[in-house]
PDB file of C-alpha atoms in Angstrom:
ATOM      1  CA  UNK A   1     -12.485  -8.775 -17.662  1.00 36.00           C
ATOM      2  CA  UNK A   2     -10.442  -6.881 -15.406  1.00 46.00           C
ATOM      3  CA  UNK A   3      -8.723  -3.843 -16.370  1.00 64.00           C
ATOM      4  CA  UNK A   4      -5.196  -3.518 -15.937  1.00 89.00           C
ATOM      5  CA  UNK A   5      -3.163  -0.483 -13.901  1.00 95.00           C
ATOM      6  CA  UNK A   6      -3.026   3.075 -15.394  1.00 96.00           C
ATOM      7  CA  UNK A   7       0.071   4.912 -15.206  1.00 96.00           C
ATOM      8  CA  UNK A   8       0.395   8.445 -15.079  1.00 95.00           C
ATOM      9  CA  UNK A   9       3.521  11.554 -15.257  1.00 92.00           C
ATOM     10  CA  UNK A  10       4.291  12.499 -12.279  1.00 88.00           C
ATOM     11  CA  UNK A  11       4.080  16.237 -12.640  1.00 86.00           C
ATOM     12  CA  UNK A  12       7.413  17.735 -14.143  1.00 83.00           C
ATOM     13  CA  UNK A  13       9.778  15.479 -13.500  1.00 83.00           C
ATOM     14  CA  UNK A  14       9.477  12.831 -16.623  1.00 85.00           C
ATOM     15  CA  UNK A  15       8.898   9.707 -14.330  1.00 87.00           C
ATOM     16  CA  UNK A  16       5.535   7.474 -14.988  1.00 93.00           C
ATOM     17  CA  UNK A  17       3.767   5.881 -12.505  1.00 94.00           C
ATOM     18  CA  UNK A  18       1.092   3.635 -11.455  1.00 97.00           C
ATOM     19  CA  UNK A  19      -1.634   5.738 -10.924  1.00 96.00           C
ATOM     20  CA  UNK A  20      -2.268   3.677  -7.202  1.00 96.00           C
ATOM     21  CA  UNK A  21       0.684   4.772  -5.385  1.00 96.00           C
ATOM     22  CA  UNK A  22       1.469   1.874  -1.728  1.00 97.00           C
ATOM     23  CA  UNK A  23       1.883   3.806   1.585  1.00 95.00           C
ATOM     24  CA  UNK A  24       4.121   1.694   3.616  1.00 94.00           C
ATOM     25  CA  UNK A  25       3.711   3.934   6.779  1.00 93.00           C
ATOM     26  CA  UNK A  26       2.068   0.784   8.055  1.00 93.00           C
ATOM     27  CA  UNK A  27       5.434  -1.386   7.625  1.00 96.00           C
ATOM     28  CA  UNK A  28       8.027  -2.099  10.159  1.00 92.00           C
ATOM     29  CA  UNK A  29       7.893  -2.990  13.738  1.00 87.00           C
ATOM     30  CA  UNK A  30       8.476  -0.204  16.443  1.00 84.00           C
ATOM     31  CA  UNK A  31       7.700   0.566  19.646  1.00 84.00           C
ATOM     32  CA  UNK A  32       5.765   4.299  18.811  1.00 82.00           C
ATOM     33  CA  UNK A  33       3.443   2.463  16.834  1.00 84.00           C
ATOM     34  CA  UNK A  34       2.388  -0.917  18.099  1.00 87.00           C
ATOM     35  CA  UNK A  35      -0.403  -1.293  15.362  1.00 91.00           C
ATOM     36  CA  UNK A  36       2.720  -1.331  12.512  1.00 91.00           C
ATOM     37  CA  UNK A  37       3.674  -5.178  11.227  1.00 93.00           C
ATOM     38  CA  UNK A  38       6.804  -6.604  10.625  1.00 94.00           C
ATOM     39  CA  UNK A  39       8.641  -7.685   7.062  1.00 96.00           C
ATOM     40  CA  UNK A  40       7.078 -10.890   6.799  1.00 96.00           C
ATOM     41  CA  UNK A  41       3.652  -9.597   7.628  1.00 96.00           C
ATOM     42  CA  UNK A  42       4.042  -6.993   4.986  1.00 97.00           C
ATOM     43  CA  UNK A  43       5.437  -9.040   2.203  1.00 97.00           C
ATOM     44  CA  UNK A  44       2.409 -10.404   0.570  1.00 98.00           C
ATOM     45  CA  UNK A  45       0.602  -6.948   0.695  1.00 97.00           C
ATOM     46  CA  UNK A  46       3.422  -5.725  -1.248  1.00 98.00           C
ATOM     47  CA  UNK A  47       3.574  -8.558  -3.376  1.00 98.00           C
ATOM     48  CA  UNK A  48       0.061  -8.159  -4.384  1.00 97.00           C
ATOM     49  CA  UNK A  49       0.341  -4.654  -5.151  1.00 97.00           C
ATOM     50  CA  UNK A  50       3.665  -5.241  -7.312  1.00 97.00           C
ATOM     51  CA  UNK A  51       1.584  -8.334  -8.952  1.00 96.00           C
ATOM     52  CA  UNK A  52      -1.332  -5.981  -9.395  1.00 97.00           C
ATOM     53  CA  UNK A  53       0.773  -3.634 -10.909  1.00 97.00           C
ATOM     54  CA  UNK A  54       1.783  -0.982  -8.660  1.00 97.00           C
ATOM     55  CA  UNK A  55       5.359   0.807  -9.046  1.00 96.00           C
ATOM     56  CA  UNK A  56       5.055   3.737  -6.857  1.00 95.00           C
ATOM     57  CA  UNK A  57       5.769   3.428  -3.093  1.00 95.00           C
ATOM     58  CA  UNK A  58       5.241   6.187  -0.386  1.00 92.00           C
ATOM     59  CA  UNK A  59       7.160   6.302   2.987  1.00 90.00           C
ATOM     60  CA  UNK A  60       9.144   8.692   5.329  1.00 87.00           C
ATOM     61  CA  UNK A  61      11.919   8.844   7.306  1.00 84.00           C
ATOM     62  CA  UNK A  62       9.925   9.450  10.423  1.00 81.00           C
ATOM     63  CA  UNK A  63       7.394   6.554   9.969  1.00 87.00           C
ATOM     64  CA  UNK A  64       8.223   4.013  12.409  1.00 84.00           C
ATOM     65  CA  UNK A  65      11.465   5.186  13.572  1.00 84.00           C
ATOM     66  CA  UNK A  66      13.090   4.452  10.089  1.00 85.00           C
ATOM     67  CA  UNK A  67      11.923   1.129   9.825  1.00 91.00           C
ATOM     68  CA  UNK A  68       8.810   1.768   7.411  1.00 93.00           C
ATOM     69  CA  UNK A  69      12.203   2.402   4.940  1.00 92.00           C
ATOM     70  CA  UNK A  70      14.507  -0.588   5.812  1.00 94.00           C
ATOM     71  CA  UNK A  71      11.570  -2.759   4.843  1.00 96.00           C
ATOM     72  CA  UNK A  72      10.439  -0.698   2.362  1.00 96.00           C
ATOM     73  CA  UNK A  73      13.974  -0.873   0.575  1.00 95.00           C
ATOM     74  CA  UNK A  74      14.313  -4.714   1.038  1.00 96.00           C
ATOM     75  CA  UNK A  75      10.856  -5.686  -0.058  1.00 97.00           C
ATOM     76  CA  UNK A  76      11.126  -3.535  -3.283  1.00 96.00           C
ATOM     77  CA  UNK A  77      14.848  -4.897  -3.983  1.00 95.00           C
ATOM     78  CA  UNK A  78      13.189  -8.557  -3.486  1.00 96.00           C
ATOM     79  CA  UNK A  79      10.125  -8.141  -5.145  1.00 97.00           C
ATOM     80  CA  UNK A  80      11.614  -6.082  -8.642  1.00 96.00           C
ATOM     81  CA  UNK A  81      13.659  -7.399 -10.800  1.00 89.00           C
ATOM     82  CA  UNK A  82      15.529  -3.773 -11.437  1.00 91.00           C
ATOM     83  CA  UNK A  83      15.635  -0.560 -10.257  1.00 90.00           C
ATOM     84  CA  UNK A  84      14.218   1.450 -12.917  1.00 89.00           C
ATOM     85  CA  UNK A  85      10.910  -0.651 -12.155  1.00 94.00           C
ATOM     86  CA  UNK A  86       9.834   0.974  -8.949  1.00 93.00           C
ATOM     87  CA  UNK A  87       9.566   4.907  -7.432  1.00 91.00           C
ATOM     88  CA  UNK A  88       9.909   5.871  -3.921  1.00 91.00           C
ATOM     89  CA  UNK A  89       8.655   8.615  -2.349  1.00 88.00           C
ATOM     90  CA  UNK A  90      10.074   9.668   0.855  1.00 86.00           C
ATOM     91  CA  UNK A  91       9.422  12.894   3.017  1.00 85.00           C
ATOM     92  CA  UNK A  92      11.492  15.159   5.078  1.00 80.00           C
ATOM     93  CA  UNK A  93      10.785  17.834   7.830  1.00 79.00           C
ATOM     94  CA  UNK A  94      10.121  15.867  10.987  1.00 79.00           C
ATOM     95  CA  UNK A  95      12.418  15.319  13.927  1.00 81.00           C
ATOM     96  CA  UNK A  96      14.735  12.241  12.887  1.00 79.00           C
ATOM     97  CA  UNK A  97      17.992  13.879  14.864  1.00 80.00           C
ATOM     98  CA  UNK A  98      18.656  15.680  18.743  1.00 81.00           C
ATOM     99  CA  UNK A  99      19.449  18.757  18.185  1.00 86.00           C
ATOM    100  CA  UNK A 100      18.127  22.014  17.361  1.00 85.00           C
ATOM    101  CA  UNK A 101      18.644  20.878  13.630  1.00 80.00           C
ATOM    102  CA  UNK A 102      17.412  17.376  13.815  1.00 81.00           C
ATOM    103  CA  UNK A 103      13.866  18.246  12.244  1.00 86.00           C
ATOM    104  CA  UNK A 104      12.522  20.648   9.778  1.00 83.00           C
ATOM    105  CA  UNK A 105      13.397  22.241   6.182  1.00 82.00           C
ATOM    106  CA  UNK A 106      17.216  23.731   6.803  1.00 83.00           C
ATOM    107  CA  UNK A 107      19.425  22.608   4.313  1.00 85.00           C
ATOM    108  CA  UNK A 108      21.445  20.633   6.932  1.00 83.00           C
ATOM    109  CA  UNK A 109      18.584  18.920   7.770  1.00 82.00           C
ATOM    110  CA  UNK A 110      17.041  18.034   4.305  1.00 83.00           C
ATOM    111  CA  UNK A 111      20.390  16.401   3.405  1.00 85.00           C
ATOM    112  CA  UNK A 112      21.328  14.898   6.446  1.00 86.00           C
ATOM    113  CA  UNK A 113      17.573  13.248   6.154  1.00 85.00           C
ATOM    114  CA  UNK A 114      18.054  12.403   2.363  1.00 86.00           C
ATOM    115  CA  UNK A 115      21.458  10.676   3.478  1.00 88.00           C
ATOM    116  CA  UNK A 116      20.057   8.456   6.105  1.00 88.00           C
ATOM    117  CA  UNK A 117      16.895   7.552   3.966  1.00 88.00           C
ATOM    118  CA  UNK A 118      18.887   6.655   1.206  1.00 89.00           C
ATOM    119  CA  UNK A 119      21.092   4.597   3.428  1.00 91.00           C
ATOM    120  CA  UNK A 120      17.815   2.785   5.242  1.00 92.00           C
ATOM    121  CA  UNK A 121      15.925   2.545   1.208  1.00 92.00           C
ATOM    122  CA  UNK A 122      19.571   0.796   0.167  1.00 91.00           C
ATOM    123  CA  UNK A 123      19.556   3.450  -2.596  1.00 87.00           C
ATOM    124  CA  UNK A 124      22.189   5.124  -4.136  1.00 83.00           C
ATOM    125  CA  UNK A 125      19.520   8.385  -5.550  1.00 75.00           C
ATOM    126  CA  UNK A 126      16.365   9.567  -4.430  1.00 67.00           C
ATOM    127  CA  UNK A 127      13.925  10.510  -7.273  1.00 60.00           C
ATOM    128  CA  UNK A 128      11.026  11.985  -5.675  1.00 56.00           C
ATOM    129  CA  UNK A 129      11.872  13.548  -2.079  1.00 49.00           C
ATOM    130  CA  UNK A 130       8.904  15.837  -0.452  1.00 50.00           C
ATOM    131  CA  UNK A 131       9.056  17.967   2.313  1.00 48.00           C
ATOM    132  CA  UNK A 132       5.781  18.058   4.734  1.00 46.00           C
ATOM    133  CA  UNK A 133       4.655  21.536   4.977  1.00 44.00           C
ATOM    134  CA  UNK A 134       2.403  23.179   7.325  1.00 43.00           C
ATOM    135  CA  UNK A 135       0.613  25.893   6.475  1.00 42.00           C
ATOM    136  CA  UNK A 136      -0.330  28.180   9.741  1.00 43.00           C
ATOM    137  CA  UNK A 137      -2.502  31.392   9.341  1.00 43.00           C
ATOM    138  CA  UNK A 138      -1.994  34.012  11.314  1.00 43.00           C
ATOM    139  CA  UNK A 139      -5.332  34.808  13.405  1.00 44.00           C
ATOM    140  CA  UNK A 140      -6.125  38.009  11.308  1.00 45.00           C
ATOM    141  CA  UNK A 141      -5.685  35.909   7.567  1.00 48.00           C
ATOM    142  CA  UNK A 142      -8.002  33.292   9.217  1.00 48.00           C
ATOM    143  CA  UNK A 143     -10.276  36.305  10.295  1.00 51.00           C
ATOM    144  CA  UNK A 144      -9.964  37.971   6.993  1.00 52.00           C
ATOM    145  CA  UNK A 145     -11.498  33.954   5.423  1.00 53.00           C
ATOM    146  CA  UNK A 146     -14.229  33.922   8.072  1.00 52.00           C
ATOM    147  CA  UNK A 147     -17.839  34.805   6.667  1.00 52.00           C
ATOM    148  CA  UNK A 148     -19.536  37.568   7.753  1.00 56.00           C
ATOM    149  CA  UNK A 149     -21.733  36.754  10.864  1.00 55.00           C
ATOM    150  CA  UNK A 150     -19.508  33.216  11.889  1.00 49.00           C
ATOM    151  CA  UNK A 151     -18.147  33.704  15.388  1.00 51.00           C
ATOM    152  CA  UNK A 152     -14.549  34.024  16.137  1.00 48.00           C
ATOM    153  CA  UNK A 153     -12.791  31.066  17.239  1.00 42.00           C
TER     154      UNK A 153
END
């Protein structure tokens, strides 16, 4: 007998979710990533994860030049019967726009991102938004972590 899904809180914020959240950086066709298949490709792996009982759904506005959220937004919209079925998570930080604020974690950015994603998802709100941080140590924390006796890199 198979089990069925688990669903879990997510965090704080009240929402439950399959515990198995879908990455869909795979999902829409563009030229930076020639591996990535198109809508009708991706349907039926998203239909078995729906039918399997998956409701949470990871992207970004940066995966496949916006395209991993155009299909992302249709499939869901086909595949649901409601909105209040599904969560998307989308991300924010990397360069989506020219300019010297077209990437990163300004507050022009963020919403100018969150705009255009929701646009692309066909959303009207964004539940879960992340931002992709990287965390850089300076030389001397990263000496301070080193053993005793490793060389220096």
């Amino acid at each position: 007998m198979e089990a069925g899904m688990q669903y879990v809180n997510l965090g704080g914020t009240g929402l439950r979710v399959s515990r198995v959240c879908l990455g869909m950086m795979s999902f829409g066709r563009h030229e930076s990533r020639e591996w990535a298949v198109d809508e009708g490709t991706a349907e039926p792996i998203v239909r078995r994860a729906v039918e399997g009982g998956i409701t949470f759904f990871d992207t970004a506005d940066v995966y496949n030049g916006g395209q991993s959220e155009v299909v992302t937004g249709r499939l869901l919209r086909k595949l649901f019967g409601m909105r209040e079925e599904y969560v998307v998570a989308t991300k924010v930080r990397g360069r989506t726009m020219p300019g010297e604020n077209g990437r990163g974690l300004s507050r022009k950015h963020v919403l100018a991102s969150i705009d255009a994603s929701l646009q692309r998802l066909g959303l009207v709100q964004l539940r879960v938004g992340e931002c992709q941080l990287r965390i850089q140590l300076s030389r001397r924390r990263h000496a301070a972590r080193r053993r005793p006796g490793t060389p220096e890199s």
